[in-house]
Amino acid sequence: METPKTALITGSTSGIGLGIAEVFAQAGYQICFNGLEKNGAEIAESIGQQFGVKTMFSPANLLQPESIQEMVQKATETLGPIDVLVNNAGVQYVAPVDEFPVEKWNLIIGVNMSAVFLCAKAVWPGMKAQNFGRIINITSAHGLRASEFKSAYVTSKHGVTGLTKVLALEGAPFNITCNAICPGYVRTPLVEGQIADQAKAHNMTEEEVVEKVMLKKQAIKNFVKVETIGKLALFLASEDAGTITGDSIPVDGGWTSQ
Ligand code: NAD
């Protein structure tokens, strides 16, 4: 029997990351889950049981470089060499630039951007040694386009668009690819929070925010499905996707076509 492949997915105890983990587990991948949710260990265990794959959970806070190093080390010891890294964890805060709290700026740059570098750096020696690796960064349509009041988020995601290209170039000699998936709006806890905040800020109902603010920029007026992102990530992780690298692939209902 073929040795199962291993994926480390950050922020995989909620939203998009959890959806990606389910798709990978269903395809037979062993998964190292990560996230700040208190029930992370139970989530990892229940998905492992559901799909009959080995899983583990790391509560590593991605703002701490040494915790990232420890997570990668433990995952490698428990599950074997990491074949796929999905940098998915992310946070958001919305405010005009002159009111944007400095600590929120630092938090968003730390989780959304610096942690991507730190996680890639931590898995890199193992991927190089096995001459195979797939790094998939979940950025955003905001990695390619801007919106007002999202200074830190847009900056962090554009930063990862650039890092994705650098890792693609450096990884090429070692059969390591790096790509970004750039979703439009996906209805997850992160977006539910934004709907509520924007409703207050614009004095609108939540339905009006969805229609007039969020999905306004998408040509297709539906939220993107988590499974769509999961299945694209699964393809990018495959041998067949070996010559796709450095790309930022929108899954955004036509938003960035404009
Ligand atoms: P979510 O809030 O449901 O999940 C975010 C995950 O990141 C959680 O598991 C959380 O615990 C984890 N996380 C946050 N800070 C962390 C830290 N310091 N250390 C470890 N884990 C941490 O959000 P989501 O909507 O599923 O977003 C996932 C990714 O997709 C993010 O990078 C986000 O920017 C991106 N994205 C989301 C949307 C959307 O519409 N939901 C659109 C485009 C891009």
Short mmCIF file of C-alpha atoms and ligand atoms in Angstrom, two decimals:
data_model
loop_
_atom_site.label_atom_id
_atom_site.label_comp_id
_atom_site.label_asym_id
_atom_site.label_seq_id
_atom_site.Cartn_x
_atom_site.Cartn_y
_atom_site.Cartn_z
CA MET A 1 0.00 0.00 0.00
CA GLU A 2 1.18 3.51 -0.80
CA THR A 3 2.36 5.56 2.22
CA PRO A 4 -0.29 8.15 3.05
CA LYS A 5 0.68 11.73 2.46
CA THR A 6 0.66 14.28 5.28
CA ALA A 7 -0.81 17.78 5.26
CA LEU A 8 -0.34 20.50 7.87
CA ILE A 9 -3.22 22.98 7.65
CA THR A 10 -3.12 26.11 9.79
CA GLY A 11 -6.37 27.52 11.17
CA SER A 12 -8.09 24.23 10.36
CA THR A 13 -10.43 24.05 13.36
CA SER A 14 -12.86 26.54 11.77
CA GLY A 15 -14.22 27.77 8.46
CA ILE A 16 -12.24 27.32 5.25
CA GLY A 17 -9.35 25.47 6.90
CA LEU A 18 -11.71 22.90 8.39
CA GLY A 19 -13.36 22.46 4.99
CA ILE A 20 -9.97 21.93 3.33
CA ALA A 21 -9.03 19.41 6.03
CA GLU A 22 -12.21 17.42 5.37
CA VAL A 23 -11.48 17.25 1.64
CA PHE A 24 -7.89 16.14 2.26
CA ALA A 25 -8.91 13.57 4.90
CA GLN A 26 -11.49 12.15 2.52
CA ALA A 27 -8.70 11.78 -0.05
CA GLY A 28 -6.65 9.77 2.48
CA TYR A 29 -4.26 12.43 3.76
CA GLN A 30 -3.05 12.39 7.36
CA ILE A 31 -3.70 15.80 8.82
CA CYS A 32 -2.06 17.99 11.43
CA PHE A 33 -4.82 20.37 12.54
CA ASN A 34 -4.03 23.75 14.06
CA GLY A 35 -6.05 26.64 15.41
CA LEU A 36 -7.05 28.55 18.51
CA GLU A 37 -10.44 26.85 18.96
CA LYS A 38 -10.70 25.12 22.34
CA ASN A 39 -12.21 21.96 20.81
CA GLY A 40 -9.37 21.52 18.28
CA ALA A 41 -8.31 18.11 19.60
CA GLU A 42 -11.89 16.74 19.38
CA ILE A 43 -12.29 18.08 15.83
CA ALA A 44 -9.05 16.40 14.76
CA GLU A 45 -10.09 13.13 16.37
CA SER A 46 -13.59 13.08 14.92
CA ILE A 47 -12.39 13.78 11.36
CA GLY A 48 -9.71 11.15 11.75
CA GLN A 49 -12.36 8.61 12.75
CA GLN A 50 -14.83 9.69 10.07
CA PHE A 51 -12.35 9.19 7.23
CA GLY A 52 -10.10 6.52 8.79
CA VAL A 53 -6.91 8.61 8.67
CA LYS A 54 -4.33 9.52 11.30
CA THR A 55 -4.72 13.05 12.63
CA MET A 56 -3.28 15.24 15.35
CA PHE A 57 -3.91 18.72 16.72
CA SER A 58 -1.44 21.48 17.48
CA PRO A 59 -2.67 24.52 19.43
CA ALA A 60 0.38 26.53 18.24
CA ASN A 61 -0.18 30.26 18.26
CA LEU A 62 1.21 31.36 14.91
CA LEU A 63 2.38 34.65 16.38
CA GLN A 64 5.11 32.68 18.18
CA PRO A 65 7.95 31.48 15.93
CA GLU A 66 9.10 28.83 18.42
CA SER A 67 5.56 27.35 18.61
CA ILE A 68 5.52 27.00 14.82
CA GLN A 69 8.86 25.19 14.90
CA GLU A 70 7.55 22.89 17.64
CA MET A 71 4.31 22.19 15.69
CA VAL A 72 6.25 21.16 12.57
CA GLN A 73 8.60 18.98 14.61
CA LYS A 74 5.74 17.21 16.43
CA ALA A 75 3.76 16.73 13.21
CA THR A 76 6.79 15.20 11.50
CA GLU A 77 7.45 12.86 14.45
CA THR A 78 3.79 11.80 14.73
CA LEU A 79 2.67 11.64 11.09
CA GLY A 80 5.90 11.55 9.06
CA PRO A 81 7.39 14.12 6.66
CA ILE A 82 5.08 16.97 5.73
CA ASP A 83 4.16 16.85 2.04
CA VAL A 84 1.64 19.69 1.99
CA LEU A 85 1.49 22.92 3.97
CA VAL A 86 -1.71 24.93 3.72
CA ASN A 87 -1.26 28.39 5.20
CA ASN A 88 -4.86 29.22 5.93
CA ALA A 89 -5.10 30.86 9.37
CA GLY A 90 -6.16 34.46 9.15
CA VAL A 91 -7.73 37.35 11.03
CA GLN A 92 -9.54 40.49 9.97
CA TYR A 93 -10.25 43.95 11.34
CA VAL A 94 -12.09 46.73 9.56
CA ALA A 95 -11.57 50.46 10.33
CA PRO A 96 -10.53 53.68 8.59
CA VAL A 97 -6.76 54.13 8.51
CA ASP A 98 -6.66 56.98 11.03
CA GLU A 99 -8.67 54.92 13.51
CA PHE A 100 -6.94 51.60 12.86
CA PRO A 101 -5.43 50.36 16.15
CA VAL A 102 -1.69 49.66 15.86
CA GLU A 103 -2.09 46.40 17.80
CA LYS A 104 -4.65 45.18 15.22
CA TRP A 105 -2.24 46.07 12.42
CA ASN A 106 0.52 44.04 14.13
CA LEU A 107 -1.83 41.12 14.79
CA ILE A 108 -3.04 40.93 11.18
CA ILE A 109 0.44 41.28 9.68
CA GLY A 110 1.69 38.65 12.17
CA VAL A 111 -0.96 35.98 11.57
CA ASN A 112 -1.80 36.58 7.90
CA MET A 113 1.69 37.33 6.57
CA SER A 114 4.66 36.68 8.86
CA ALA A 115 3.32 33.27 9.95
CA VAL A 116 3.19 32.18 6.29
CA PHE A 117 6.92 32.89 6.01
CA LEU A 118 7.62 31.16 9.35
CA CYS A 119 5.60 28.03 8.50
CA ALA A 120 7.20 27.77 5.05
CA LYS A 121 10.65 28.20 6.60
CA ALA A 122 9.90 25.47 9.14
CA VAL A 123 8.72 22.84 6.61
CA TRP A 124 11.27 23.77 3.93
CA PRO A 125 14.22 21.56 5.03
CA GLY A 126 11.94 18.46 5.19
CA MET A 127 10.42 19.16 1.78
CA LYS A 128 13.85 19.74 0.26
CA ALA A 129 15.16 16.51 1.77
CA GLN A 130 12.35 14.44 0.24
CA ASN A 131 12.44 16.39 -3.04
CA PHE A 132 8.69 17.04 -2.88
CA GLY A 133 6.53 19.72 -1.38
CA ARG A 134 3.34 21.64 -1.95
CA ILE A 135 2.68 24.96 -0.24
CA ILE A 136 -0.78 26.44 -0.68
CA ASN A 137 -1.50 29.89 0.72
CA ILE A 138 -5.10 30.92 1.25
CA THR A 139 -4.90 34.60 0.48
CA SER A 140 -7.99 36.43 -0.80
CA ALA A 141 -9.36 38.52 -3.64
CA HIS A 142 -7.80 41.13 -1.35
CA GLY A 143 -4.41 39.70 -2.29
CA LEU A 144 -5.09 41.12 -5.75
CA ARG A 145 -7.47 44.04 -5.17
CA ALA A 146 -8.03 46.61 -2.42
CA SER A 147 -11.10 47.67 -0.47
CA GLU A 148 -11.33 50.66 1.84
CA PHE A 149 -11.03 50.20 5.63
CA LYS A 150 -8.97 47.00 5.29
CA SER A 151 -5.45 48.46 5.32
CA ALA A 152 -3.78 45.69 7.32
CA TYR A 153 -5.68 42.82 5.69
CA VAL A 154 -5.07 43.99 2.12
CA THR A 155 -1.40 44.65 2.90
CA SER A 156 -0.93 41.23 4.49
CA LYS A 157 -2.61 39.39 1.61
CA HIS A 158 -0.70 41.33 -1.08
CA GLY A 159 2.47 40.49 0.85
CA VAL A 160 1.69 36.78 0.64
CA THR A 161 1.00 37.10 -3.11
CA GLY A 162 4.62 38.23 -3.42
CA LEU A 163 5.98 35.60 -1.04
CA THR A 164 4.15 32.91 -3.05
CA LYS A 165 6.19 33.89 -6.13
CA VAL A 166 9.49 33.89 -4.25
CA LEU A 167 8.84 30.45 -2.72
CA ALA A 168 7.88 29.15 -6.17
CA LEU A 169 11.24 30.26 -7.59
CA GLU A 170 13.27 28.96 -4.65
CA GLY A 171 11.31 25.70 -4.50
CA ALA A 172 11.54 24.80 -8.18
CA PRO A 173 14.87 22.91 -7.97
CA PHE A 174 13.44 20.73 -5.18
CA ASN A 175 10.04 19.90 -6.69
CA ILE A 176 8.38 22.23 -4.19
CA THR A 177 5.54 24.29 -5.65
CA CYS A 178 3.85 27.24 -4.02
CA ASN A 179 0.53 28.76 -5.07
CA ALA A 180 -2.14 30.94 -3.57
CA ILE A 181 -5.91 30.50 -3.68
CA CYS A 182 -7.72 33.85 -3.56
CA PRO A 183 -11.32 33.41 -2.41
CA GLY A 184 -14.10 35.94 -2.70
CA TYR A 185 -16.57 35.85 0.20
CA VAL A 186 -17.07 32.52 1.98
CA ARG A 187 -19.66 32.38 4.75
CA THR A 188 -17.47 31.41 7.74
CA PRO A 189 -17.24 32.70 11.33
CA LEU A 190 -14.75 35.36 10.10
CA VAL A 191 -17.31 36.71 7.62
CA GLU A 192 -20.27 36.37 10.02
CA GLY A 193 -18.38 38.77 12.31
CA GLN A 194 -17.87 41.22 9.45
CA ILE A 195 -21.54 41.10 8.46
CA ALA A 196 -22.56 42.06 11.99
CA ASP A 197 -19.89 44.82 12.23
CA GLN A 198 -20.72 46.31 8.84
CA ALA A 199 -24.45 46.26 9.57
CA LYS A 200 -23.74 48.43 12.60
CA ALA A 201 -21.27 50.69 10.77
CA HIS A 202 -23.55 51.31 7.76
CA ASN A 203 -26.80 51.24 9.72
CA MET A 204 -28.11 48.46 7.47
CA THR A 205 -29.70 45.08 8.04
CA GLU A 206 -27.41 42.06 7.74
CA GLU A 207 -29.20 41.05 4.50
CA GLU A 208 -28.47 44.49 3.03
CA VAL A 209 -24.80 44.20 3.97
CA VAL A 210 -24.54 40.85 2.20
CA GLU A 211 -26.23 42.15 -0.94
CA LYS A 212 -25.04 45.75 -1.14
CA VAL A 213 -21.60 45.62 0.43
CA MET A 214 -20.14 42.12 0.33
CA LEU A 215 -21.37 40.48 -2.83
CA LYS A 216 -21.48 43.79 -4.71
CA LYS A 217 -18.04 43.16 -6.21
CA GLN A 218 -18.73 39.56 -7.27
CA ALA A 219 -20.36 38.99 -10.67
CA ILE A 220 -21.84 35.76 -9.29
CA LYS A 221 -23.92 36.84 -6.30
CA ASN A 222 -23.35 33.72 -4.21
CA PHE A 223 -20.91 33.02 -1.42
CA VAL A 224 -17.99 30.81 -2.51
CA LYS A 225 -18.32 27.26 -1.15
CA VAL A 226 -15.67 25.91 1.19
CA GLU A 227 -15.64 22.63 -0.81
CA THR A 228 -14.66 24.53 -3.97
CA ILE A 229 -11.56 25.83 -2.23
CA GLY A 230 -10.82 22.43 -0.66
CA LYS A 231 -11.00 20.62 -3.99
CA LEU A 232 -8.79 23.19 -5.73
CA ALA A 233 -6.25 22.88 -2.90
CA LEU A 234 -6.35 19.09 -3.26
CA PHE A 235 -5.57 19.39 -6.97
CA LEU A 236 -2.72 21.85 -6.33
CA ALA A 237 -1.30 19.32 -3.86
CA SER A 238 -1.26 16.53 -6.45
CA GLU A 239 1.58 15.27 -8.65
CA ASP A 240 -0.47 16.41 -11.66
CA ALA A 241 -0.17 20.04 -10.56
CA GLY A 242 3.64 19.87 -10.53
CA THR A 243 4.14 22.65 -13.10
CA ILE A 244 1.65 25.07 -11.56
CA THR A 245 3.66 27.35 -9.33
CA GLY A 246 3.86 30.97 -8.22
CA ASP A 247 0.25 31.53 -9.21
CA SER A 248 -2.55 33.29 -7.35
CA ILE A 249 -5.76 31.64 -8.43
CA PRO A 250 -8.98 33.59 -7.80
CA VAL A 251 -12.13 31.73 -6.72
CA ASP A 252 -14.20 34.85 -6.43
CA GLY A 253 -17.33 34.75 -8.59
CA GLY A 254 -15.71 37.09 -11.12
CA TRP A 255 -14.71 39.83 -8.65
CA THR A 256 -11.13 40.25 -9.93
CA SER A 257 -12.21 39.98 -13.57
CA GLN A 258 -13.31 43.60 -13.25
P1 NAD B 1 -12.21 31.60 10.50
O1 NAD B 1 -12.23 32.73 11.48
O2 NAD B 1 -13.40 30.72 10.40
O3 NAD B 1 -10.94 30.68 10.76
C1 NAD B 1 -9.66 31.24 11.01
C2 NAD B 1 -8.78 30.20 11.67
O4 NAD B 1 -7.50 30.80 11.93
C3 NAD B 1 -9.33 29.70 13.03
O5 NAD B 1 -9.14 28.32 13.15
C4 NAD B 1 -8.45 30.44 14.03
O6 NAD B 1 -8.32 29.78 15.27
C5 NAD B 1 -7.13 30.47 13.27
N1 NAD B 1 -6.21 31.47 13.82
C6 NAD B 1 -6.41 32.81 13.95
N2 NAD B 1 -5.36 33.36 14.58
C7 NAD B 1 -4.48 32.36 14.85
C8 NAD B 1 -3.21 32.28 15.50
N3 NAD B 1 -2.63 33.36 16.03
N4 NAD B 1 -2.63 31.07 15.62
C9 NAD B 1 -3.22 29.96 15.13
N5 NAD B 1 -4.41 29.97 14.50
C10 NAD B 1 -5.03 31.16 14.37
O7 NAD B 1 -11.87 32.29 9.10
P2 NAD B 1 -12.03 31.79 7.58
O8 NAD B 1 -13.03 32.66 6.95
O9 NAD B 1 -12.17 30.33 7.49
O10 NAD B 1 -10.62 32.26 6.99
C11 NAD B 1 -9.58 31.36 6.65
C12 NAD B 1 -8.62 32.05 5.68
O11 NAD B 1 -9.31 32.38 4.48
C13 NAD B 1 -8.06 33.36 6.23
O12 NAD B 1 -6.71 33.47 5.86
C14 NAD B 1 -8.88 34.40 5.52
O13 NAD B 1 -8.21 35.63 5.39
C15 NAD B 1 -9.10 33.74 4.17
N6 NAD B 1 -10.24 34.25 3.42
C16 NAD B 1 -11.51 34.16 3.92
C17 NAD B 1 -12.57 34.63 3.18
C18 NAD B 1 -13.98 34.53 3.67
O14 NAD B 1 -14.85 35.14 3.00
N7 NAD B 1 -14.29 33.82 4.71
C19 NAD B 1 -12.33 35.22 1.94
C20 NAD B 1 -11.05 35.32 1.47
C21 NAD B 1 -10.00 34.81 2.21
#
